[in-house]
Coordinates of N, CA and C in Angstrom, one line a residue:
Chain A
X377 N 17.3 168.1 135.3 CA 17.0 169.4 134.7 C 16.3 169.2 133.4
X378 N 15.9 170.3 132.5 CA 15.4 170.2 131.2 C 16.4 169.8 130.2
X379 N 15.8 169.2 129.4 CA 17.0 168.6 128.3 C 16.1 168.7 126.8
X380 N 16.6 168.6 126.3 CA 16.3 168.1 124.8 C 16.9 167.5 123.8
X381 N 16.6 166.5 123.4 CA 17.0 165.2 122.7 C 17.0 165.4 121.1
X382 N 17.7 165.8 120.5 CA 17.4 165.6 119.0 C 17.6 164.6 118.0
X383 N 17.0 163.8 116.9 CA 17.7 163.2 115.8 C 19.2 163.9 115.7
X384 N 20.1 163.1 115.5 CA 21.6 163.8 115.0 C 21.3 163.4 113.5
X385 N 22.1 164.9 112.0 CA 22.5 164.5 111.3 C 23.5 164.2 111.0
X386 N 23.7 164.4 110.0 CA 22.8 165.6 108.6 C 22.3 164.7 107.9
X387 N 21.1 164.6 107.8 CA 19.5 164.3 106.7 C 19.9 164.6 105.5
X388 N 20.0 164.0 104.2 CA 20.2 164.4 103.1 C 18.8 163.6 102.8
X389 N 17.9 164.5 101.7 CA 16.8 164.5 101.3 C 16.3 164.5 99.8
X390 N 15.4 164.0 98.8 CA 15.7 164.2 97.2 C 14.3 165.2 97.7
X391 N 14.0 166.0 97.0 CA 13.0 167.2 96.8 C 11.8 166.2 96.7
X392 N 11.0 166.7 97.4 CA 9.6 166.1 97.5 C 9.4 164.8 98.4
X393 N 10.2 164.5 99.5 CA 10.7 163.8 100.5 C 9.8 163.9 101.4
X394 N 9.4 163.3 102.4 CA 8.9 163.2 103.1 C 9.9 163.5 104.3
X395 N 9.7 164.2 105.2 CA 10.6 164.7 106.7 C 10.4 164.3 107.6
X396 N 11.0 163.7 108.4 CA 10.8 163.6 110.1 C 12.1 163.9 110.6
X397 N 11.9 164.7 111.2 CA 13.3 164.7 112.6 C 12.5 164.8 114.0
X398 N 13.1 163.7 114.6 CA 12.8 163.6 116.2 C 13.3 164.5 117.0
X399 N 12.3 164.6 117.7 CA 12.7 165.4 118.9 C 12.3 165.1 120.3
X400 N 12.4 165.0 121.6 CA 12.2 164.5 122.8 C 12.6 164.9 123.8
X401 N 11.9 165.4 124.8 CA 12.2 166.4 125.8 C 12.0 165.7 127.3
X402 N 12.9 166.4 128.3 CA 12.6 166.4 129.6 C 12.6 167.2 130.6
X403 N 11.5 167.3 131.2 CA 11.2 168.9 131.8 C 10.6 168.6 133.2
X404 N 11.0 169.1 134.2 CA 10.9 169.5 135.7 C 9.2 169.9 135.5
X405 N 8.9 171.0 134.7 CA 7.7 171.2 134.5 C 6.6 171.6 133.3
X406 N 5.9 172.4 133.0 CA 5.2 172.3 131.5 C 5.4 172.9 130.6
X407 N 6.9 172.5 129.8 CA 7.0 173.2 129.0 C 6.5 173.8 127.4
X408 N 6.8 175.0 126.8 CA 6.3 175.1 125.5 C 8.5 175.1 124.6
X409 N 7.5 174.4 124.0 CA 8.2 173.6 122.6 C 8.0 174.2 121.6
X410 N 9.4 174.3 120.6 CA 9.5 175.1 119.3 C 10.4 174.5 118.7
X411 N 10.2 174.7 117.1 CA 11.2 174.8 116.2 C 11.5 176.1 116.0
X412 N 13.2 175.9 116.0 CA 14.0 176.7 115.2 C 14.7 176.7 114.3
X413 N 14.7 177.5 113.2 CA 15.5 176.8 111.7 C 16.4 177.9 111.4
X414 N 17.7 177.6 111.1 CA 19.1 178.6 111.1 C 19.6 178.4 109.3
X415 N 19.0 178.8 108.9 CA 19.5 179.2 107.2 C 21.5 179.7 107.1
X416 N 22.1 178.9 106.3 CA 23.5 178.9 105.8 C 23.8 180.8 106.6
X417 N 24.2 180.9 107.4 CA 25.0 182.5 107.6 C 24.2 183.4 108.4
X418 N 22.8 182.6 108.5 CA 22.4 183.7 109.5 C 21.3 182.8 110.6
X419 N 20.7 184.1 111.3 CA 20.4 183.4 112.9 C 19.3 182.7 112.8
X420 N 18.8 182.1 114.2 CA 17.6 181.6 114.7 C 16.4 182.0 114.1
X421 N 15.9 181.4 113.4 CA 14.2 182.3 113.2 C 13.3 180.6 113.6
X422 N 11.9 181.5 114.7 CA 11.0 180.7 114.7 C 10.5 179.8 113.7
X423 N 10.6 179.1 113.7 CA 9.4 177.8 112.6 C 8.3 178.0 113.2
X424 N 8.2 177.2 114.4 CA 7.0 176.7 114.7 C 7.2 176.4 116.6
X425 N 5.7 176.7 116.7 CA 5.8 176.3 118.6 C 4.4 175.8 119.1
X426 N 4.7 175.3 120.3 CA 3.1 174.6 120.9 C 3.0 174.7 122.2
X427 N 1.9 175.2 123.3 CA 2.4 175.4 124.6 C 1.6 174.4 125.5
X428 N 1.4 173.4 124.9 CA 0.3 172.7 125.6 C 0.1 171.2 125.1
X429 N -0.5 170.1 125.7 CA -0.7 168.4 125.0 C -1.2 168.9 124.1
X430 N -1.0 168.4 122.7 CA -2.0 168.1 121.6 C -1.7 169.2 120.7
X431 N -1.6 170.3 120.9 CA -1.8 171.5 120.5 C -0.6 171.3 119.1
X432 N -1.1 171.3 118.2 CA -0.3 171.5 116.7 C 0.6 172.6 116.1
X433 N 1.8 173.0 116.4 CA 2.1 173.7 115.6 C 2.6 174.0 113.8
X434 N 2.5 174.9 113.4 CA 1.9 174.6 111.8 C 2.9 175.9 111.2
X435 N 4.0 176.1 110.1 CA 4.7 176.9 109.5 C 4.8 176.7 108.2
X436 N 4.7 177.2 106.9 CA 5.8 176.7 105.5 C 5.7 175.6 105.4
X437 N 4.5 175.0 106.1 CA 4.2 173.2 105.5 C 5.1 172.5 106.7
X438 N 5.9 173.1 107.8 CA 6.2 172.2 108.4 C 5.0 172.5 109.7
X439 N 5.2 170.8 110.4 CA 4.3 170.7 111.6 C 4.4 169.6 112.5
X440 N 4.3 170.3 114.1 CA 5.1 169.5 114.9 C 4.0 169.5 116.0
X441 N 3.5 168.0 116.4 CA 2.4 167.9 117.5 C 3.3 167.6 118.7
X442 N 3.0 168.6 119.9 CA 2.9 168.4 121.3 C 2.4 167.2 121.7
X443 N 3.6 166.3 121.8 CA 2.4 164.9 122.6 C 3.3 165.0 123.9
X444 N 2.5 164.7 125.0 CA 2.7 164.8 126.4 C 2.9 163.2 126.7
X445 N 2.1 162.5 126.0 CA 2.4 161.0 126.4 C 4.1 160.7 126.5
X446 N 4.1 160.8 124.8 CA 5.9 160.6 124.6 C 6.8 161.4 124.7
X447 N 6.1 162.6 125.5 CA 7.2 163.6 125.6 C 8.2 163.8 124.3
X448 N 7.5 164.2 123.0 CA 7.8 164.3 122.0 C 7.8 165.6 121.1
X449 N 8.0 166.3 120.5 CA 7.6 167.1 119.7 C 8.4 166.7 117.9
X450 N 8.2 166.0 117.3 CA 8.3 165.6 116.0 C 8.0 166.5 114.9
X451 N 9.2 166.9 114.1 CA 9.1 167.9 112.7 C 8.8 166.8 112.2
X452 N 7.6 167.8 111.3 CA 7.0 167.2 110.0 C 7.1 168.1 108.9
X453 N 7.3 167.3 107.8 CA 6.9 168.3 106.4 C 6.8 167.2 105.4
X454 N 6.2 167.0 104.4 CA 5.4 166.1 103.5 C 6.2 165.8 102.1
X455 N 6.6 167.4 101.7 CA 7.3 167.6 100.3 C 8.3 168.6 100.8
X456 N 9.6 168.6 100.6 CA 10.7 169.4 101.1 C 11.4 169.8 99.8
X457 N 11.9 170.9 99.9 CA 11.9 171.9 98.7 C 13.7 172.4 99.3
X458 N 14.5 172.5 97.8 CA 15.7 172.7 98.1 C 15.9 174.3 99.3
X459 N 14.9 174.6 98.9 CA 15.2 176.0 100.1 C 14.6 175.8 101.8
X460 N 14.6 174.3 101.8 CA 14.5 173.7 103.2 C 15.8 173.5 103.7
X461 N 16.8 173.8 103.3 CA 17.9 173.1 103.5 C 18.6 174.4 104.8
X462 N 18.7 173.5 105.6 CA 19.2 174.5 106.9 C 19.4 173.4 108.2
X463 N 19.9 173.9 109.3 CA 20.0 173.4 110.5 C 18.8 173.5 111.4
X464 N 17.9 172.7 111.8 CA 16.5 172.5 113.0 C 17.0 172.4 114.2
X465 N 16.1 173.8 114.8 CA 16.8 173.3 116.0 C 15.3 173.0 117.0
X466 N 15.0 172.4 117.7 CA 14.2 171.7 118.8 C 14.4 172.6 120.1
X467 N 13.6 173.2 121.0 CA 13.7 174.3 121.9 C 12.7 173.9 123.2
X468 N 13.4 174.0 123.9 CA 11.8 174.4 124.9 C 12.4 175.0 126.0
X469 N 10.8 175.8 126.4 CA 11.1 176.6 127.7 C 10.5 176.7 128.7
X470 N 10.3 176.6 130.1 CA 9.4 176.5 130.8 C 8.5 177.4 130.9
X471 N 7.3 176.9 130.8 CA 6.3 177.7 130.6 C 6.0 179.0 131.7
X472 N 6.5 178.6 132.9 CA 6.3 179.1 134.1 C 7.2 180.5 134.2
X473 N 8.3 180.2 134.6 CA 9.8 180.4 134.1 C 9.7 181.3 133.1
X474 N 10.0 180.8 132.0 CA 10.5 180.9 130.5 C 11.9 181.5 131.0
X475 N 12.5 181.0 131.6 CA 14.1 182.1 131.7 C 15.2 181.7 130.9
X476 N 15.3 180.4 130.3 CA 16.4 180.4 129.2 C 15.2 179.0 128.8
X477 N 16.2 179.3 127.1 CA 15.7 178.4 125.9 C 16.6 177.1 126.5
X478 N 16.4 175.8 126.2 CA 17.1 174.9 126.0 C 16.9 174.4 124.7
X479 N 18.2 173.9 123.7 CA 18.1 173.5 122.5 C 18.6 172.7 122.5
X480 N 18.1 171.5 121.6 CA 18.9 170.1 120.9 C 20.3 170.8 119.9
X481 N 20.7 169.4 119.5 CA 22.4 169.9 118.7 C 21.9 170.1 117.6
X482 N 20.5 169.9 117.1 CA 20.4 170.4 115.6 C 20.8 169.8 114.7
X483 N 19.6 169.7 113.7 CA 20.2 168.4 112.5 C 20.1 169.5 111.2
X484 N 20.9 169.0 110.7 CA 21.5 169.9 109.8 C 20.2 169.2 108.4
X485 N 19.7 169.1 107.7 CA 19.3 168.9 106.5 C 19.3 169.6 105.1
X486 N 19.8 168.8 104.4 CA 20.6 168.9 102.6 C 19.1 168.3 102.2
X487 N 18.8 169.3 101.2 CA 17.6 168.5 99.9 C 18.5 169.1 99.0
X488 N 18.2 168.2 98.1 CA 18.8 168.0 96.6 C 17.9 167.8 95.3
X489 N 18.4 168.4 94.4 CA 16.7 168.5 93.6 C 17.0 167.3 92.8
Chain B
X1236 N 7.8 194.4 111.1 CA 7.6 193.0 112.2 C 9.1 193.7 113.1
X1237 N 8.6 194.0 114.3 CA 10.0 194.7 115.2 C 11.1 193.5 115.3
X1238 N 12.6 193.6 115.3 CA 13.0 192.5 115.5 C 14.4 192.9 116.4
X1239 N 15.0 192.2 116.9 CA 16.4 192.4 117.5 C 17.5 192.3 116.3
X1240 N 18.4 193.1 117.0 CA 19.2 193.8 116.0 C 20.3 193.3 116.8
X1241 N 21.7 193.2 116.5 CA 23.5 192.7 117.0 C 24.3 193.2 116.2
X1242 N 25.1 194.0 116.8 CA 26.3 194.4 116.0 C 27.4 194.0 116.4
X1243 N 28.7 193.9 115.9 CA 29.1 193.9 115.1 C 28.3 192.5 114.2
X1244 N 28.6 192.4 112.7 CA 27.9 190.8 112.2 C 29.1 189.6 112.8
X1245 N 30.3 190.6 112.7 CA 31.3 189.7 112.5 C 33.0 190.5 113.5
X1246 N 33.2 189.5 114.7 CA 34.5 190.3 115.5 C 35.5 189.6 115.1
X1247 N 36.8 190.2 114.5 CA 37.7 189.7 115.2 C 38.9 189.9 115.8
X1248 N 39.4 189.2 117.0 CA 40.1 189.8 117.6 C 41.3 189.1 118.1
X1249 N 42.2 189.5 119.1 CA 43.2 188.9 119.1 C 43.3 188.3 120.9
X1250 N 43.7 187.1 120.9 CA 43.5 186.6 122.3 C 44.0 187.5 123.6
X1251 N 43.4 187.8 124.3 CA 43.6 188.1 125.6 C 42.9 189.6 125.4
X1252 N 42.7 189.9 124.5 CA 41.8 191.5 123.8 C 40.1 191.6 124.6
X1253 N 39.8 192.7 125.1 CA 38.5 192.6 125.4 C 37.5 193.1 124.3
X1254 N 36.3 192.1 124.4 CA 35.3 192.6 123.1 C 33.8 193.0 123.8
X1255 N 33.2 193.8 122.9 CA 31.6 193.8 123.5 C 31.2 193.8 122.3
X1256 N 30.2 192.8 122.5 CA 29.1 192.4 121.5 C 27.9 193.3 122.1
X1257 N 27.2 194.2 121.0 CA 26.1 194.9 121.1 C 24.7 194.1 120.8
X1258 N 23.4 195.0 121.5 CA 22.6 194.0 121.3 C 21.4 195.2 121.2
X1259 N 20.5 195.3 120.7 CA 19.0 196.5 120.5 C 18.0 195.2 120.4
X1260 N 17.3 195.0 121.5 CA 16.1 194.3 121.8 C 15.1 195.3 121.4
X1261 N 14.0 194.1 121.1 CA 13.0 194.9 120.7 C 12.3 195.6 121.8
X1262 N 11.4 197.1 121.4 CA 11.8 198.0 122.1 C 10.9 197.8 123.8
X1263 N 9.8 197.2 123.6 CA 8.8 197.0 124.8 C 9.4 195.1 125.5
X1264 N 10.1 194.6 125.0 CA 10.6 193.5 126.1 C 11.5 194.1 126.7
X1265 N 11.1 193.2 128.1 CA 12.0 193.5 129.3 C 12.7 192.5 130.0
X1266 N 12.7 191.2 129.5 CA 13.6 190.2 129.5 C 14.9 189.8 128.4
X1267 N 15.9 189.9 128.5 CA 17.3 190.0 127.7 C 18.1 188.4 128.4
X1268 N 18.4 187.9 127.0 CA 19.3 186.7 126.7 C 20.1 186.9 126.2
X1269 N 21.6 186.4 126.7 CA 22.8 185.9 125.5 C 22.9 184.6 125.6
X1270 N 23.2 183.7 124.6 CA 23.1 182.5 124.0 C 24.6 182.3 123.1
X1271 N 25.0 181.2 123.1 CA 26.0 181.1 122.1 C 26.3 179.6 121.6
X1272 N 26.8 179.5 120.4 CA 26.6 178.6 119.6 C 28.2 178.2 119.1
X1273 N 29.2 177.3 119.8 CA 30.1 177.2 119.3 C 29.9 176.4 117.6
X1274 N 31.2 176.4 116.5 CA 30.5 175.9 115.7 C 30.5 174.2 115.4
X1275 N 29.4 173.7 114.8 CA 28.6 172.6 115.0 C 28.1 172.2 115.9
X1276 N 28.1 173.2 117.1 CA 27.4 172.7 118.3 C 26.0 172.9 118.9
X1277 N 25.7 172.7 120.1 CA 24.3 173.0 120.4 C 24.1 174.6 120.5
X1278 N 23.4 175.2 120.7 CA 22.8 176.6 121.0 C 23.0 176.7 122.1
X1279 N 23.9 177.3 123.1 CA 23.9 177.1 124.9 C 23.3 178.6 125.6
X1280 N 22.8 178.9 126.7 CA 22.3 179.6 127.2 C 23.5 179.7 128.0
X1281 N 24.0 181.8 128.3 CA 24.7 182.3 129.0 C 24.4 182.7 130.2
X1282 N 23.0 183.7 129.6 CA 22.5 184.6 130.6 C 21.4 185.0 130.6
X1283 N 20.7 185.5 131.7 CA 19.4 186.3 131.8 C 19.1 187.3 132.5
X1284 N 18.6 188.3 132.2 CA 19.0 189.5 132.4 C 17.2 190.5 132.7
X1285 N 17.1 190.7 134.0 CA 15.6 191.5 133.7 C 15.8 192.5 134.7
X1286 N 15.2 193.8 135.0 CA 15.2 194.8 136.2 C 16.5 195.0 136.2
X1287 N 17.7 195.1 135.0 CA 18.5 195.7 135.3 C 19.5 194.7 136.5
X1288 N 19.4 193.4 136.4 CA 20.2 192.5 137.3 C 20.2 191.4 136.4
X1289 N 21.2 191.0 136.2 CA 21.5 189.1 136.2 C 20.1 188.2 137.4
X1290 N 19.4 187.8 136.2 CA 18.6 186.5 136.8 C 19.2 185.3 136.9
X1291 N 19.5 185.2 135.8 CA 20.2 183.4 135.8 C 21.6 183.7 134.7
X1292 N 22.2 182.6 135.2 CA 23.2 182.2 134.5 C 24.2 181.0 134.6
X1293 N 24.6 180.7 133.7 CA 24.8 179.2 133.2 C 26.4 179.3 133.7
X1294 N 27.2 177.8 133.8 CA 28.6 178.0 134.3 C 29.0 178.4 133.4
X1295 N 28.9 178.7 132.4 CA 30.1 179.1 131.2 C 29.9 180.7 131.4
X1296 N 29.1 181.3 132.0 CA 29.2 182.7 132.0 C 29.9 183.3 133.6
X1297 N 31.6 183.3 133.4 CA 32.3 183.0 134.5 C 32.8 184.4 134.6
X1298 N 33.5 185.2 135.5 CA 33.8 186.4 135.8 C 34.9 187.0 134.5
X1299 N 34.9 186.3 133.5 CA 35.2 187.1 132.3 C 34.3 187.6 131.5
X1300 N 33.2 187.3 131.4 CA 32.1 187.4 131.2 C 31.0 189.2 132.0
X1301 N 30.4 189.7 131.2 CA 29.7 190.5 132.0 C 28.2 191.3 131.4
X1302 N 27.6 191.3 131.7 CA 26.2 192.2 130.6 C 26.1 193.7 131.7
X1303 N 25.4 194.2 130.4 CA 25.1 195.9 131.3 C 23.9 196.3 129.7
X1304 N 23.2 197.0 130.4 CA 22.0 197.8 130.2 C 22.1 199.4 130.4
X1305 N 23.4 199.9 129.2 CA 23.7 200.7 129.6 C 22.6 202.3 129.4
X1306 N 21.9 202.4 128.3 CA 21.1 203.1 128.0 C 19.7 203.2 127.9
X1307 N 19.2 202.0 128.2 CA 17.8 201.6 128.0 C 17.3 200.9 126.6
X1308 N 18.3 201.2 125.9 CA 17.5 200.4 124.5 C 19.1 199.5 124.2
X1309 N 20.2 199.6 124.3 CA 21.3 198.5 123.8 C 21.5 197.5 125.8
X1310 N 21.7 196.4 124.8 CA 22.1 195.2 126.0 C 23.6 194.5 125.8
X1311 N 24.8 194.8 126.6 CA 25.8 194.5 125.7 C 26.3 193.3 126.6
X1312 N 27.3 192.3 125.8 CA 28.2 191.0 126.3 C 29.6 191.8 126.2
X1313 N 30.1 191.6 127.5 CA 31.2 192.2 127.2 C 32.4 191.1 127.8
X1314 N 33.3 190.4 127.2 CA 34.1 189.5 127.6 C 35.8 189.9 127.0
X1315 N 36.1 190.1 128.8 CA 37.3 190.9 129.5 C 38.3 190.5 128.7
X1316 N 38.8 189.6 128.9 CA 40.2 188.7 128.1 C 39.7 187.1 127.4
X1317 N 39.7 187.8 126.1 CA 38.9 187.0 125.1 C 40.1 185.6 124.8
X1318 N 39.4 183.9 125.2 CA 40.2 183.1 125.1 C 40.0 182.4 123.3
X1319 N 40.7 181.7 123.1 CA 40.5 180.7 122.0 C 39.1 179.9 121.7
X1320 N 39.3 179.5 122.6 CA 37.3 178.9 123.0 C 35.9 179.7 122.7
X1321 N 36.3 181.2 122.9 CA 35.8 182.5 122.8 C 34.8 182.2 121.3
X1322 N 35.8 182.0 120.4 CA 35.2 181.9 119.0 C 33.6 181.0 118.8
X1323 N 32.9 182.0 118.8 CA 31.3 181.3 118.5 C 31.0 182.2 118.2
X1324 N 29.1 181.6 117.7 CA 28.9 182.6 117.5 C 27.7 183.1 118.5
X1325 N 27.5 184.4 118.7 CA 26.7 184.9 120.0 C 25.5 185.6 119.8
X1326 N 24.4 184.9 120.0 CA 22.6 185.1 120.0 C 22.7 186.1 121.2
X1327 N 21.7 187.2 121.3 CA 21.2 188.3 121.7 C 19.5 187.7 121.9
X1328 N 18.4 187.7 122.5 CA 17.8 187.3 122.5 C 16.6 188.2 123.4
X1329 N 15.3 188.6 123.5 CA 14.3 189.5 124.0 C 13.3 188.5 124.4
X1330 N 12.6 188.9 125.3 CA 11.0 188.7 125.5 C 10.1 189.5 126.2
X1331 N 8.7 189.4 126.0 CA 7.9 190.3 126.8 C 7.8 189.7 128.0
X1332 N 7.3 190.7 128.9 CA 6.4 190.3 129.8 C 5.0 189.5 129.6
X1333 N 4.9 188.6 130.3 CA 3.7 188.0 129.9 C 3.3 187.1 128.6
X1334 N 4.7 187.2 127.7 CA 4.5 186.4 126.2 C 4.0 185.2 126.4
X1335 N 2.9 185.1 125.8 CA 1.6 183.9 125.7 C 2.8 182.4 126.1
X1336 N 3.4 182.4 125.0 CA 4.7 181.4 125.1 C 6.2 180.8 125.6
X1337 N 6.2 182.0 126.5 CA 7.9 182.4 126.6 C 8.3 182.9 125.2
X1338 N 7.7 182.9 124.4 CA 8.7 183.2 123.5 C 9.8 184.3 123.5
X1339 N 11.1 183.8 122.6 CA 12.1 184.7 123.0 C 12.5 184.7 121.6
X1340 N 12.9 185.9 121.0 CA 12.9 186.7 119.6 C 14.3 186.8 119.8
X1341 N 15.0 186.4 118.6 CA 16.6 186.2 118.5 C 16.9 187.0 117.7
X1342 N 18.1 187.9 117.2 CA 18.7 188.1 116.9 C 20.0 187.6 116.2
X1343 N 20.1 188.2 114.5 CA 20.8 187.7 113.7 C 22.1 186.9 113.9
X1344 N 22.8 187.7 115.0 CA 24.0 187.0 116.0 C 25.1 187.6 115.4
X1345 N 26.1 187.4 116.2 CA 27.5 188.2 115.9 C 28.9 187.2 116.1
X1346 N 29.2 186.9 114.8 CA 30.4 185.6 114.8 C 31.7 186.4 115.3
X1347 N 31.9 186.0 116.8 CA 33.3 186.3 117.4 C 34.2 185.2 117.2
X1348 N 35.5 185.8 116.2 CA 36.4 185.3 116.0 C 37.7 185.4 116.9
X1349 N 38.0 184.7 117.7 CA 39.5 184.7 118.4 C 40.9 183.8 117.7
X1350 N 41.5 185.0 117.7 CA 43.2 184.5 116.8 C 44.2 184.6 117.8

């Protein structure tokens, strides 16, 4: 069945850090992939998504390429700013389908100024 | 920007008590999710909900468990005799027909506490 693989934290970061958290999926068929980022007390809000190989998605300086090879979708962000500090969560849904989200456990990330 | 709405923010209740978690999708989707997130855990999928029927559903959404569409604009979780396990917190979740992405628009969520 579909799965999604996350980096486990929690990421502790100094401000102007460079980010990666992995992410790695397995899908019966073609799915679209997203971030989700959950701020201290409240819900889900979109980051970022991509429905296709290659296809970039881009938010708030973060950005995560659809690679089909490695069955990958990789958060990026360059400089991380203390109000990055939240839980990521890694998603995908079948494109076909779309009838439920699957989500990774979510890495928690702390920046510290 | 239309968004999904959950009420209560916050339940709490007492074991074996029945609760409904309320849900206002946004107003032109016609696909409805509940989702729940025990705490530090993953985000799990309950349910799916379109034409007024259960589409899919996950084993954890077991005959204590139930959704209804009672009015046309609220979608509610309603869980009969609420266990200790119960305590998470519970996504409400929408989509259109046709969304370019699947995308599915969440809702703030409603932390059910069981004591």
């Amino acid at each position: 069945g579909d799965s999604v693989t996350q980096m486990e934290g929690p990421v502790t970061l100094s401000e102007e850090a460079f980010l990666t958290i992995n992410c790695t999926y397995t899908a019966t068929g073609y799915p679209s992939l997203f971030w989700y980022v959950q701020y201290p007390g409240e819900g889900l809000q979109l980051l970022l998504k991509a429905t296709k190989a290659d296809d970039k998605g881009s938010n708030k300086g973060f950005e995560a390429t659809y690679r089909k090879e490695t069955t990958s979708f990789h958060l990026e962000k360059g400089s991380v700013q203390v109000s990055d500090s939240a839980v990521y969560f890694c998603a995908l849904s079948d494109r076909d389908t779309g009838n439920q989200f699957y989500f990774g456990t979510g890495t928690s990330l702390t920046v510290i100024p | 920007e239309p968004e999904v709405t959950q009420t209560p923010s916050h339940q709490v209740t007492q074991m074996g008590q029945e609760v409904i978690l309320r849900c206002v999708p946004i107003s032109n989707h016609l696909y409805f999710y509940w989702y729940r997130q025990i705490l530090g855990q993953k985000v799990e999928f309950l349910v799916s909900f379109y034409n007024n029927e259960i589409s899919e559903k996950s084993e954890i959404f077991d005959d204590q468990f139930s959704v209804e569409r009672p009015d046309g604009s609220n979608f509610t979780l309603k869980i009969r005799s609420t266990k200790l396990e119960d305590s998470a917190m519970y996504f409400c979740a929408s989509r259109a027909q046709g969304a370019v992405y699947n995308e599915q628009f969440f809702g703030p969520g409603t932390r059910l506490t069981v004591l």
